[in-house]
Amino acid sequence: MTDRPQDEETPRVVIRDKRRIDPTSGQVREPAGETVMGSPAGTAGQAGSTATPGEQMSEQNGPAAGADQPDPVTPEVPDTPADLVEDDTARQLAERTEDLQRVTAEYANYRRRVDRDRVAVVDQAAERFAGQLIPVVDDIERAREHGDLTGAFKVVADRVLGLLDGLGVVTFGTPGDPFDPALHEAVLHDTSADVQVPTATTVLRPGFRRGDRVLRTAMVGVTDPENPAPAAEQEQAGETPAG
């Protein structure tokens, strides 16, 4: 058996990496190349310094170290059934609150309208009843002037006058009151130097009112001054005295 020459090449073992996915980077790569093992020492350094095709492809396809990477996009999380139920509950609560406020305002307006109508009905009924009693009061006053208001008739008369007092009806119109067209009905007219303004000097029929509402005006005789003051004449003529 003869020894092989020292310079004869040693047989090389070839390993083919056919994996499509790089085990290091996880990237798809081209078909792997060949890796030479068992090379002589002279070629071992060169083989050790040269990476396999698969490793080279992995380094080329993989992201470079320190390179700017895009910010990760946070996926939108869909609303859960609990969130949807909470939103629907809040919406229904707001709607019910608005309905309650509207009903409360409508009821308050209704109460005010009812109270106003009730007061108006009571006032109208009282004024109508007082208007029916006023002619009876005139008869009572005439009987009083003639001295016939005695006995049982006087008791009845006092009850009728008490009804008017209970309704809040009062009489007005006495001699000496300043003439007011809203309260007095002038049926007589004369002049006198004793008065400075038109005055109701004679009361032929008293007037009645309930609060601010006049139920019947007073029938009076009016006396005007004989020589009205210049200022009064200018006021009646619509002129303003020169200052």
Tab-separated table of N, CA and C in Angstrom, residues 67-152:
chain	number	residue	atom	x	y	z
A	67	ALA	N	-31.636	50.959	10.816
A	67	ALA	CA	-32.448	51.666	9.811
A	67	ALA	C	-33.768	52.105	10.421
A	68	ASP	N	-34.314	53.214	9.892
A	68	ASP	CA	-35.599	53.732	10.390
A	68	ASP	C	-36.712	52.754	10.073
A	69	GLN	N	-37.428	52.374	11.076
A	69	GLN	CA	-38.540	51.449	10.903
A	69	GLN	C	-39.854	52.228	11.004
A	70	PRO	N	-40.856	51.923	10.209
A	70	PRO	CA	-42.154	52.622	10.320
A	70	PRO	C	-42.812	52.334	11.656
A	71	ASP	N	-43.508	53.362	12.151
A	71	ASP	CA	-44.207	53.204	13.424
A	71	ASP	C	-45.266	52.122	13.304
A	72	PRO	N	-45.351	51.306	14.288
A	72	PRO	CA	-46.383	50.254	14.225
A	72	PRO	C	-47.776	50.873	14.262
A	73	VAL	N	-48.655	50.372	13.449
A	73	VAL	CA	-50.030	50.864	13.372
A	73	VAL	C	-50.877	50.096	14.373
A	74	THR	N	-51.487	50.866	15.276
A	74	THR	CA	-52.346	50.232	16.279
A	74	THR	C	-53.700	49.944	15.660
A	75	PRO	N	-54.082	48.735	15.583
A	75	PRO	CA	-55.389	48.424	14.960
A	75	PRO	C	-56.531	48.946	15.817
A	76	GLU	N	-57.577	49.402	15.157
A	76	GLU	CA	-58.750	49.891	15.868
A	76	GLU	C	-59.483	48.726	16.510
A	77	VAL	N	-59.753	48.942	17.790
A	77	VAL	CA	-60.470	47.900	18.530
A	77	VAL	C	-61.966	48.172	18.395
A	78	PRO	N	-62.698	47.297	17.823
A	78	PRO	CA	-64.142	47.538	17.673
A	78	PRO	C	-64.829	47.609	19.023
A	79	ASP	N	-65.917	48.372	19.034
A	79	ASP	CA	-66.683	48.500	20.269
A	79	ASP	C	-67.202	47.143	20.710
A	80	THR	N	-67.045	46.930	21.976
A	80	THR	CA	-67.557	45.679	22.541
A	80	THR	C	-69.045	45.800	22.792
A	81	PRO	N	-69.742	44.698	22.941
A	81	PRO	CA	-71.187	44.787	23.255
A	81	PRO	C	-71.472	45.606	24.502
A	82	ALA	N	-70.570	45.579	25.487
A	82	ALA	CA	-70.795	46.373	26.706
A	82	ALA	C	-70.782	47.869	26.400
A	83	ASP	N	-69.829	48.316	25.519
A	83	ASP	CA	-69.782	49.732	25.144
A	83	ASP	C	-71.036	50.141	24.385
A	84	LEU	N	-71.504	49.287	23.477
A	84	LEU	CA	-72.708	49.610	22.721
A	84	LEU	C	-73.915	49.721	23.644
A	85	VAL	N	-74.013	48.835	24.607
A	85	VAL	CA	-75.137	48.889	25.552
A	85	VAL	C	-75.065	50.152	26.389
A	86	GLU	N	-73.846	50.558	26.797
A	86	GLU	CA	-73.701	51.775	27.603
A	86	GLU	C	-74.088	53.014	26.804
A	87	ASP	N	-73.659	53.100	25.533
A	87	ASP	CA	-74.025	54.240	24.688
A	87	ASP	C	-75.532	54.294	24.474
A	88	ASP	N	-76.159	53.172	24.224
A	88	ASP	CA	-77.606	53.144	24.013
A	88	ASP	C	-78.343	53.552	25.282
A	89	THR	N	-77.837	53.126	26.440
A	89	THR	CA	-78.469	53.511	27.710
A	89	THR	C	-78.362	55.011	27.943
A	90	ALA	N	-77.185	55.600	27.649
A	90	ALA	CA	-77.016	57.046	27.820
A	90	ALA	C	-77.932	57.822	26.880
A	91	ARG	N	-78.071	57.343	25.642
A	91	ARG	CA	-78.960	58.023	24.689
A	91	ARG	C	-80.417	57.957	25.157
A	92	GLN	N	-80.851	56.795	25.611
A	92	GLN	CA	-82.224	56.664	26.095
A	92	GLN	C	-82.457	57.525	27.335
A	93	LEU	N	-81.451	57.619	28.215
A	93	LEU	CA	-81.587	58.464	29.413
A	93	LEU	C	-81.735	59.927	29.036
A	94	ALA	N	-80.949	60.391	28.043
A	94	ALA	CA	-81.066	61.785	27.596
A	94	ALA	C	-82.443	62.042	26.983
A	95	GLU	N	-82.948	61.108	26.200
A	95	GLU	CA	-84.268	61.285	25.588
A	95	GLU	C	-85.354	61.331	26.662
A	96	ARG	N	-85.279	60.446	27.631
A	96	ARG	CA	-86.297	60.430	28.698
A	96	ARG	C	-86.226	61.699	29.537
A	97	THR	N	-85.005	62.218	29.748
A	97	THR	CA	-84.869	63.464	30.513
A	97	THR	C	-85.512	64.628	29.770
A	98	GLU	N	-85.290	64.716	28.458
A	98	GLU	CA	-85.910	65.777	27.660
A	98	GLU	C	-87.435	65.647	27.678
A	99	ASP	N	-87.940	64.422	27.575
A	99	ASP	CA	-89.389	64.221	27.623
A	99	ASP	C	-89.950	64.664	28.968
A	100	LEU	N	-89.257	64.330	30.049
A	100	LEU	CA	-89.726	64.717	31.380
A	100	LEU	C	-89.733	66.231	31.547
A	101	GLN	N	-88.686	66.898	31.063
A	101	GLN	CA	-88.641	68.360	31.162
A	101	GLN	C	-89.761	69.002	30.350
A	102	ARG	N	-90.021	68.471	29.158
A	102	ARG	CA	-91.086	69.025	28.326
A	102	ARG	C	-92.457	68.820	28.980
A	103	VAL	N	-92.685	67.632	29.531
A	103	VAL	CA	-93.969	67.363	30.187
A	103	VAL	C	-94.131	68.240	31.429
A	104	THR	N	-93.039	68.448	32.172
A	104	THR	CA	-93.113	69.297	33.363
A	104	THR	C	-93.453	70.738	32.990
A	105	ALA	N	-92.827	71.258	31.935
A	105	ALA	CA	-93.117	72.626	31.494
A	105	ALA	C	-94.564	72.740	30.997
A	106	GLU	N	-95.024	71.744	30.251
A	106	GLU	CA	-96.403	71.780	29.767
A	106	GLU	C	-97.390	71.728	30.933
A	107	TYR	N	-97.081	70.920	31.944
A	107	TYR	CA	-97.985	70.829	33.089
A	107	TYR	C	-98.008	72.141	33.882
A	108	ALA	N	-96.831	72.781	34.021
A	108	ALA	CA	-96.786	74.067	34.724
A	108	ALA	C	-97.605	75.116	33.974
A	109	ASN	N	-97.489	75.158	32.638
A	109	ASN	CA	-98.299	76.095	31.846
A	109	ASN	C	-99.787	75.775	31.975
A	110	TYR	N	-100.099	74.499	32.007
A	110	TYR	CA	-101.508	74.104	32.161
A	110	TYR	C	-102.052	74.545	33.512
A	111	ARG	N	-101.258	74.377	34.573
A	111	ARG	CA	-101.715	74.800	35.902
A	111	ARG	C	-101.946	76.301	35.952
A	112	ARG	N	-101.010	77.074	35.378
A	112	ARG	CA	-101.211	78.530	35.376
A	112	ARG	C	-102.438	78.922	34.571
A	113	ARG	N	-102.638	78.272	33.430
A	113	ARG	CA	-103.809	78.596	32.612
A	113	ARG	C	-105.096	78.227	33.325
A	114	VAL	N	-105.098	77.081	34.006
A	114	VAL	CA	-106.294	76.665	34.745
A	114	VAL	C	-106.582	77.619	35.895
A	115	ASP	N	-105.529	78.006	36.614
A	115	ASP	CA	-105.728	78.941	37.731
A	115	ASP	C	-106.240	80.292	37.224
A	116	ARG	N	-105.689	80.756	36.114
A	116	ARG	CA	-106.147	82.031	35.556
A	116	ARG	C	-107.604	81.937	35.091
A	117	ASP	N	-107.939	80.830	34.458
A	117	ASP	CA	-109.326	80.659	34.012
A	117	ASP	C	-110.278	80.533	35.199
A	118	ARG	N	-109.825	79.849	36.258
A	118	ARG	CA	-110.684	79.708	37.432
A	118	ARG	C	-110.959	81.067	38.074
A	119	VAL	N	-109.910	81.883	38.187
A	119	VAL	CA	-110.100	83.218	38.759
A	119	VAL	C	-111.025	84.046	37.878
A	120	ALA	N	-110.860	83.940	36.569
A	120	ALA	CA	-111.722	84.695	35.659
A	120	ALA	C	-113.179	84.257	35.777
A	121	VAL	N	-113.404	82.958	35.911
A	121	VAL	CA	-114.782	82.456	36.049
A	121	VAL	C	-115.394	82.951	37.355
A	122	VAL	N	-114.610	82.912	38.434
A	122	VAL	CA	-115.124	83.387	39.729
A	122	VAL	C	-115.443	84.876	39.658
A	123	ASP	N	-114.575	85.656	39.034
A	123	ASP	CA	-114.826	87.088	38.919
A	123	ASP	C	-116.080	87.368	38.089
A	124	GLN	N	-116.222	86.655	36.985
A	124	GLN	CA	-117.396	86.872	36.150
A	124	GLN	C	-118.681	86.504	36.891
A	125	ALA	N	-118.647	85.394	37.637
A	125	ALA	CA	-119.840	84.993	38.397
A	125	ALA	C	-120.159	86.015	39.483
A	126	ALA	N	-119.137	86.513	40.178
A	126	ALA	CA	-119.375	87.495	41.237
A	126	ALA	C	-119.906	88.796	40.657
A	127	GLU	N	-119.347	89.251	39.534
A	127	GLU	CA	-119.825	90.492	38.925
A	127	GLU	C	-121.254	90.338	38.401
A	128	ARG	N	-121.558	89.158	37.847
A	128	ARG	CA	-122.918	88.944	37.348
A	128	ARG	C	-123.928	88.943	38.512
A	129	PHE	N	-123.571	88.299	39.596
A	129	PHE	CA	-124.468	88.258	40.755
A	129	PHE	C	-124.618	89.642	41.379
A	130	ALA	N	-123.498	90.379	41.466
A	130	ALA	CA	-123.572	91.736	42.022
A	130	ALA	C	-124.422	92.633	41.131
A	131	GLY	N	-124.319	92.459	39.809
A	131	GLY	CA	-125.148	93.265	38.912
A	131	GLY	C	-126.636	93.020	39.110
A	132	GLN	N	-126.999	91.796	39.485
A	132	GLN	CA	-128.415	91.513	39.750
A	132	GLN	C	-128.872	92.095	41.092
A	133	LEU	N	-127.930	92.282	42.032
A	133	LEU	CA	-128.299	92.830	43.333
A	133	LEU	C	-128.327	94.359	43.346
A	134	ILE	N	-127.642	94.999	42.389
A	134	ILE	CA	-127.569	96.461	42.414
A	134	ILE	C	-128.953	97.117	42.345
A	135	PRO	N	-129.896	96.701	41.474
A	135	PRO	CA	-131.227	97.336	41.502
A	135	PRO	C	-131.943	97.168	42.838
A	136	VAL	N	-131.709	96.026	43.515
A	136	VAL	CA	-132.313	95.824	44.835
A	136	VAL	C	-131.723	96.814	45.837
A	137	VAL	N	-130.418	97.052	45.723
A	137	VAL	CA	-129.776	98.022	46.617
A	137	VAL	C	-130.332	99.417	46.371
A	138	ASP	N	-130.643	99.768	45.107
A	138	ASP	CA	-131.243	101.081	44.828
A	138	ASP	C	-132.592	101.217	45.535
A	139	ASP	N	-133.386	100.148	45.493
A	139	ASP	CA	-134.689	100.192	46.196
A	139	ASP	C	-134.501	100.328	47.700
A	140	ILE	N	-133.500	99.645	48.227
A	140	ILE	CA	-133.241	99.735	49.663
A	140	ILE	C	-132.849	101.159	50.048
A	141	GLU	N	-132.009	101.808	49.226
A	141	GLU	CA	-131.578	103.165	49.535
A	141	GLU	C	-132.747	104.145	49.436
A	142	ARG	N	-133.643	103.944	48.489
A	142	ARG	CA	-134.816	104.826	48.401
A	142	ARG	C	-135.725	104.631	49.598
A	143	ALA	N	-135.870	103.366	50.042
A	143	ALA	CA	-136.680	103.118	51.241
A	143	ALA	C	-136.028	103.745	52.468
A	144	ARG	N	-134.719	103.735	52.497
A	144	ARG	CA	-134.022	104.356	53.614
A	144	ARG	C	-134.270	105.864	53.627
A	145	GLU	N	-134.247	106.497	52.451
A	145	GLU	CA	-134.473	107.941	52.386
A	145	GLU	C	-135.890	108.304	52.841
A	146	HIS	N	-136.861	107.438	52.564
A	146	HIS	CA	-138.243	107.720	52.969
A	146	HIS	C	-138.565	107.215	54.372
A	147	GLY	N	-137.633	106.632	55.032
A	147	GLY	CA	-137.864	106.157	56.395
A	147	GLY	C	-138.632	104.868	56.466
A	148	ASP	N	-138.666	104.091	55.387
A	148	ASP	CA	-139.423	102.842	55.390
A	148	ASP	C	-138.558	101.623	55.715
A	149	LEU	N	-137.282	101.830	55.958
A	149	LEU	CA	-136.380	100.706	56.201
A	149	LEU	C	-136.432	100.342	57.693
A	150	THR	N	-137.470	99.621	58.072
A	150	THR	CA	-137.671	99.242	59.469
A	150	THR	C	-138.150	97.797	59.544
A	151	GLY	N	-138.087	97.246	60.751
A	151	GLY	CA	-138.630	95.914	60.987
A	151	GLY	C	-137.906	94.827	60.191
A	152	ALA	N	-138.735	93.874	59.715
A	152	ALA	CA	-138.190	92.727	58.975
A	152	ALA	C	-137.567	93.158	57.644
